[in-house]
Amino acid sequence: MTWVVFDYGEVLCTRTVALPKLAARLGVASEDFEPAYWAHRDAYDRGCSDEAYWSAVAGSAGAKLDTEAVRDLTRLDIEGWSRIDAGSMRLLGELAGSGARLALLSNAPTSFARFAEREPWARHFRVRVFSADVRCAKPDRQIFDLLTSRLGAEAGRCVFFDDRAANVDGARAAGLAAHLWQGAEHARQVLTSNGVRTSTASACRS
């Protein structure tokens, strides 16, 4: 059977709007904070601790962490990435209702992974792989091979959606049927062409 695999950031959720709040908490200008936030993100996604990440960000932005800053910054960061896209949630519900096999493959730090797996939408996914938990990340071949191993599926039987071209390219190199995320309606069309029906599509045929 075909598996449908989703990225999380900017696919199931909207882009974070927390960066100004995070910069303010550190006491630095947004233009100094944002490059530092992204520069160290890959290491965070690959499993470094909250403290190590925020210390690196603060150092690059010219700030110092106070005793409670790590906790506050982590909380604000999770909140920023927790705004779910309504269209994506409808698609997930339709796919789950049709019995589709769903999996999540997300580059995410451990703290966010623990938050996400408790959210109501997480129940739709039979398998969830967070990069920090496995100490590797997209677009590396290793994480795609790990995913298909956990699914017990051939790579070509996995339809994968991600918002980053590099991750799509990496997935295709690993053999997955990968597509750049262009919204829920486009995803429906892709899934239909791959023989995956949503409950809405099934209802239209009845």
mmCIF file of C-alpha atoms in Angstrom:
data_model
loop_
_atom_site.group_PDB
_atom_site.id
_atom_site.type_symbol
_atom_site.label_atom_id
_atom_site.label_comp_id
_atom_site.label_asym_id
_atom_site.label_seq_id
_atom_site.Cartn_x
_atom_site.Cartn_y
_atom_site.Cartn_z
ATOM 1 C CA MET A 1 0.000 0.000 0.000
ATOM 2 C CA THR A 2 1.053 3.593 -0.575
ATOM 3 C CA TRP A 3 2.160 5.700 2.387
ATOM 4 C CA VAL A 4 1.540 9.455 2.406
ATOM 5 C CA VAL A 5 4.337 11.266 4.233
ATOM 6 C CA PHE A 6 4.179 14.906 5.313
ATOM 7 C CA ASP A 7 6.744 17.397 6.494
ATOM 8 C CA TYR A 8 5.537 19.599 9.361
ATOM 9 C CA GLY A 9 6.921 23.147 9.159
ATOM 10 C CA GLU A 10 5.138 25.329 6.592
ATOM 11 C CA VAL A 11 3.203 22.269 5.398
ATOM 12 C CA LEU A 12 0.979 21.317 8.314
ATOM 13 C CA CYS A 13 1.642 24.596 10.104
ATOM 14 C CA THR A 14 2.171 28.173 9.019
ATOM 15 C CA ARG A 15 5.539 29.912 9.194
ATOM 16 C CA THR A 16 6.504 31.056 12.664
ATOM 17 C CA VAL A 17 5.734 34.648 13.631
ATOM 18 C CA ALA A 18 7.609 34.362 16.923
ATOM 19 C CA LEU A 19 10.960 35.779 15.819
ATOM 20 C CA PRO A 20 10.296 39.360 17.006
ATOM 21 C CA LYS A 21 9.194 38.028 20.412
ATOM 22 C CA LEU A 22 12.275 35.843 20.629
ATOM 23 C CA ALA A 23 14.540 38.758 19.721
ATOM 24 C CA ALA A 24 12.860 40.923 22.344
ATOM 25 C CA ARG A 25 13.321 38.227 24.996
ATOM 26 C CA LEU A 26 17.041 38.164 24.213
ATOM 27 C CA GLY A 27 17.152 41.962 24.155
ATOM 28 C CA VAL A 28 18.522 42.248 20.614
ATOM 29 C CA ALA A 29 17.275 43.751 17.365
ATOM 30 C CA SER A 30 15.322 41.466 15.031
ATOM 31 C CA GLU A 31 17.839 42.054 12.239
ATOM 32 C CA ASP A 32 20.593 40.684 14.489
ATOM 33 C CA PHE A 33 18.512 37.847 15.869
ATOM 34 C CA GLU A 34 17.036 36.258 12.748
ATOM 35 C CA PRO A 35 20.318 35.307 10.997
ATOM 36 C CA ALA A 36 21.546 33.756 14.262
ATOM 37 C CA TYR A 37 18.263 31.868 14.724
ATOM 38 C CA TRP A 38 18.568 30.179 11.334
ATOM 39 C CA ALA A 39 22.348 29.737 11.331
ATOM 40 C CA HIS A 40 22.229 27.276 14.233
ATOM 41 C CA ARG A 41 18.905 25.627 13.427
ATOM 42 C CA ASP A 42 20.316 22.594 11.638
ATOM 43 C CA ALA A 43 22.303 21.566 14.715
ATOM 44 C CA TYR A 44 19.158 22.017 16.845
ATOM 45 C CA ASP A 45 17.153 19.845 14.460
ATOM 46 C CA ARG A 46 19.884 17.197 14.629
ATOM 47 C CA GLY A 47 19.627 16.844 18.377
ATOM 48 C CA CYS A 48 21.583 19.512 20.238
ATOM 49 C CA SER A 49 19.961 20.615 23.495
ATOM 50 C CA ASP A 50 17.770 23.665 24.007
ATOM 51 C CA GLU A 51 20.503 25.245 26.121
ATOM 52 C CA ALA A 52 23.211 24.612 23.513
ATOM 53 C CA TYR A 53 21.054 26.039 20.730
ATOM 54 C CA TRP A 54 19.985 29.205 22.487
ATOM 55 C CA SER A 55 23.502 29.784 23.793
ATOM 56 C CA ALA A 56 24.792 29.614 20.223
ATOM 57 C CA VAL A 57 22.046 31.963 18.990
ATOM 58 C CA ALA A 58 22.709 34.436 21.790
ATOM 59 C CA GLY A 59 26.431 34.368 21.118
ATOM 60 C CA SER A 60 25.955 35.068 17.416
ATOM 61 C CA ALA A 61 23.464 37.856 18.142
ATOM 62 C CA GLY A 62 25.682 39.492 20.752
ATOM 63 C CA ALA A 63 23.426 38.699 23.703
ATOM 64 C CA LYS A 64 23.736 36.866 27.006
ATOM 65 C CA LEU A 65 21.332 34.305 28.413
ATOM 66 C CA ASP A 66 19.871 34.891 31.844
ATOM 67 C CA THR A 67 18.870 31.995 34.071
ATOM 68 C CA GLU A 68 15.326 31.642 32.729
ATOM 69 C CA ALA A 69 15.934 32.621 29.122
ATOM 70 C CA VAL A 70 16.345 29.087 27.748
ATOM 71 C CA ARG A 71 12.964 28.033 29.104
ATOM 72 C CA ASP A 72 11.244 31.191 27.856
ATOM 73 C CA LEU A 73 12.832 31.066 24.411
ATOM 74 C CA THR A 74 11.988 27.397 23.961
ATOM 75 C CA ARG A 75 8.374 28.022 24.933
ATOM 76 C CA LEU A 76 8.029 30.989 22.578
ATOM 77 C CA ASP A 77 9.656 29.056 19.764
ATOM 78 C CA ILE A 78 7.270 26.114 20.161
ATOM 79 C CA GLU A 79 4.308 28.481 20.227
ATOM 80 C CA GLY A 80 5.542 30.109 17.045
ATOM 81 C CA TRP A 81 5.562 26.801 15.168
ATOM 82 C CA SER A 82 2.255 25.551 16.593
ATOM 83 C CA ARG A 83 -0.168 27.502 14.370
ATOM 84 C CA ILE A 84 -1.833 24.795 12.306
ATOM 85 C CA ASP A 85 -2.907 25.415 8.703
ATOM 86 C CA ALA A 86 -6.646 24.784 8.398
ATOM 87 C CA GLY A 87 -6.492 23.484 4.827
ATOM 88 C CA SER A 88 -3.777 21.002 5.701
ATOM 89 C CA MET A 89 -5.791 19.768 8.668
ATOM 90 C CA ARG A 90 -8.833 19.196 6.476
ATOM 91 C CA LEU A 91 -6.712 17.165 4.093
ATOM 92 C CA LEU A 92 -5.313 15.083 6.957
ATOM 93 C CA GLY A 93 -8.818 14.406 8.228
ATOM 94 C CA GLU A 94 -9.977 13.342 4.777
ATOM 95 C CA LEU A 95 -7.017 11.030 4.294
ATOM 96 C CA ALA A 96 -7.421 9.495 7.731
ATOM 97 C CA GLY A 97 -11.126 9.030 7.054
ATOM 98 C CA SER A 98 -10.356 7.160 3.849
ATOM 99 C CA GLY A 99 -7.969 4.808 5.665
ATOM 100 C CA ALA A 100 -4.786 6.195 4.098
ATOM 101 C CA ARG A 101 -1.498 5.263 5.742
ATOM 102 C CA LEU A 102 -0.011 8.512 7.027
ATOM 103 C CA ALA A 103 3.483 9.275 8.306
ATOM 104 C CA LEU A 104 5.247 12.425 9.493
ATOM 105 C CA LEU A 105 8.882 13.235 8.736
ATOM 106 C CA SER A 106 9.961 16.474 10.368
ATOM 107 C CA ASN A 107 13.220 18.279 10.988
ATOM 108 C CA ALA A 108 12.507 19.371 14.546
ATOM 109 C CA PRO A 109 14.276 19.676 17.910
ATOM 110 C CA THR A 110 13.460 17.277 20.718
ATOM 111 C CA SER A 111 11.471 19.827 22.720
ATOM 112 C CA PHE A 112 9.163 20.496 19.796
ATOM 113 C CA ALA A 113 8.821 16.786 19.028
ATOM 114 C CA ARG A 114 7.552 16.095 22.538
ATOM 115 C CA PHE A 115 5.048 18.943 22.197
ATOM 116 C CA ALA A 116 3.873 17.855 18.743
ATOM 117 C CA GLU A 117 3.237 14.218 19.580
ATOM 118 C CA ARG A 118 0.685 15.317 22.203
ATOM 119 C CA GLU A 119 -1.281 17.494 19.763
ATOM 120 C CA PRO A 120 -4.649 16.214 18.449
ATOM 121 C CA TRP A 121 -3.486 16.145 14.817
ATOM 122 C CA ALA A 122 -0.655 13.736 15.668
ATOM 123 C CA ARG A 123 -3.119 10.869 16.080
ATOM 124 C CA HIS A 124 -3.567 10.737 12.300
ATOM 125 C CA PHE A 125 0.003 9.515 11.810
ATOM 126 C CA ARG A 126 0.819 5.837 12.213
ATOM 127 C CA VAL A 127 4.535 6.661 12.188
ATOM 128 C CA ARG A 128 6.227 9.893 13.292
ATOM 129 C CA VAL A 129 9.937 10.558 12.733
ATOM 130 C CA PHE A 130 11.518 13.675 14.248
ATOM 131 C CA SER A 131 15.078 14.440 13.215
ATOM 132 C CA ALA A 132 16.423 15.244 16.687
ATOM 133 C CA ASP A 133 15.273 11.861 17.970
ATOM 134 C CA VAL A 134 17.261 9.986 15.312
ATOM 135 C CA ARG A 135 20.234 12.403 15.121
ATOM 136 C CA CYS A 136 19.988 12.931 11.380
ATOM 137 C CA ALA A 137 17.942 15.304 9.247
ATOM 138 C CA LYS A 138 16.619 16.035 5.790
ATOM 139 C CA PRO A 139 17.931 16.207 3.142
ATOM 140 C CA ASP A 140 20.376 13.450 4.185
ATOM 141 C CA ARG A 141 19.763 10.042 2.602
ATOM 142 C CA GLN A 142 20.024 8.406 6.024
ATOM 143 C CA ILE A 143 16.768 9.816 7.361
ATOM 144 C CA PHE A 144 14.777 8.753 4.301
ATOM 145 C CA ASP A 145 16.181 5.226 4.521
ATOM 146 C CA LEU A 146 15.317 5.176 8.231
ATOM 147 C CA LEU A 147 11.786 6.306 7.433
ATOM 148 C CA THR A 148 11.124 3.608 4.841
ATOM 149 C CA SER A 149 12.599 1.008 7.177
ATOM 150 C CA ARG A 150 10.156 2.011 9.914
ATOM 151 C CA LEU A 151 7.289 1.994 7.448
ATOM 152 C CA GLY A 152 8.272 -1.415 6.110
ATOM 153 C CA ALA A 153 7.704 -0.001 2.639
ATOM 154 C CA GLU A 154 9.581 0.415 -0.610
ATOM 155 C CA ALA A 155 10.628 4.023 -1.143
ATOM 156 C CA GLY A 156 8.653 4.202 -4.378
ATOM 157 C CA ARG A 157 5.449 3.475 -2.440
ATOM 158 C CA CYS A 158 5.863 6.644 -0.361
ATOM 159 C CA VAL A 159 4.377 9.934 -1.568
ATOM 160 C CA PHE A 160 6.199 12.716 0.262
ATOM 161 C CA PHE A 161 5.407 16.428 0.598
ATOM 162 C CA ASP A 162 7.903 19.050 1.782
ATOM 163 C CA ASP A 163 8.116 22.822 1.380
ATOM 164 C CA ARG A 164 11.886 22.873 0.727
ATOM 165 C CA ALA A 165 13.279 21.973 -2.670
ATOM 166 C CA ALA A 166 16.476 20.530 -1.162
ATOM 167 C CA ASN A 167 14.439 18.083 0.911
ATOM 168 C CA VAL A 168 12.344 17.106 -2.084
ATOM 169 C CA ASP A 169 15.511 16.490 -4.082
ATOM 170 C CA GLY A 170 16.945 14.411 -1.245
ATOM 171 C CA ALA A 171 13.794 12.342 -1.007
ATOM 172 C CA ARG A 172 13.739 11.723 -4.743
ATOM 173 C CA ALA A 173 17.371 10.625 -4.640
ATOM 174 C CA ALA A 174 16.330 8.096 -1.989
ATOM 175 C CA GLY A 175 13.573 6.821 -4.284
ATOM 176 C CA LEU A 176 10.491 8.460 -2.769
ATOM 177 C CA ALA A 177 7.776 9.991 -4.929
ATOM 178 C CA ALA A 178 8.466 13.465 -3.541
ATOM 179 C CA HIS A 179 6.648 16.698 -4.331
ATOM 180 C CA LEU A 180 7.149 20.323 -3.392
ATOM 181 C CA TRP A 181 4.299 21.457 -1.148
ATOM 182 C CA GLN A 182 2.021 23.912 -2.952
ATOM 183 C CA GLY A 183 -1.008 23.732 -0.695
ATOM 184 C CA ALA A 184 -3.643 21.180 0.199
ATOM 185 C CA GLU A 185 -5.556 21.354 -3.079
ATOM 186 C CA HIS A 186 -2.445 20.658 -5.136
ATOM 187 C CA ALA A 187 -1.634 17.775 -2.790
ATOM 188 C CA ARG A 188 -5.076 16.284 -3.424
ATOM 189 C CA GLN A 189 -4.372 16.313 -7.138
ATOM 190 C CA VAL A 190 -0.996 14.655 -6.635
ATOM 191 C CA LEU A 191 -2.483 11.998 -4.400
ATOM 192 C CA THR A 192 -5.277 11.259 -6.840
ATOM 193 C CA SER A 193 -2.717 10.777 -9.606
ATOM 194 C CA ASN A 194 -0.919 8.312 -7.309
ATOM 195 C CA GLY A 195 -4.086 6.343 -6.639
ATOM 196 C CA VAL A 196 -4.660 7.684 -3.111
ATOM 197 C CA ARG A 197 -8.241 8.688 -2.369
ATOM 198 C CA THR A 198 -9.434 11.041 0.325
ATOM 199 C CA SER A 199 -12.826 10.520 1.937
ATOM 200 C CA THR A 200 -14.075 13.552 -0.057
ATOM 201 C CA ALA A 201 -12.967 11.954 -3.318
ATOM 202 C CA SER A 202 -14.570 8.672 -2.303
ATOM 203 C CA ALA A 203 -17.861 10.411 -1.529
ATOM 204 C CA CYS A 204 -17.903 12.043 -4.952
ATOM 205 C CA ARG A 205 -17.653 8.630 -6.578
ATOM 206 C CA SER A 206 -20.481 7.090 -4.563
#
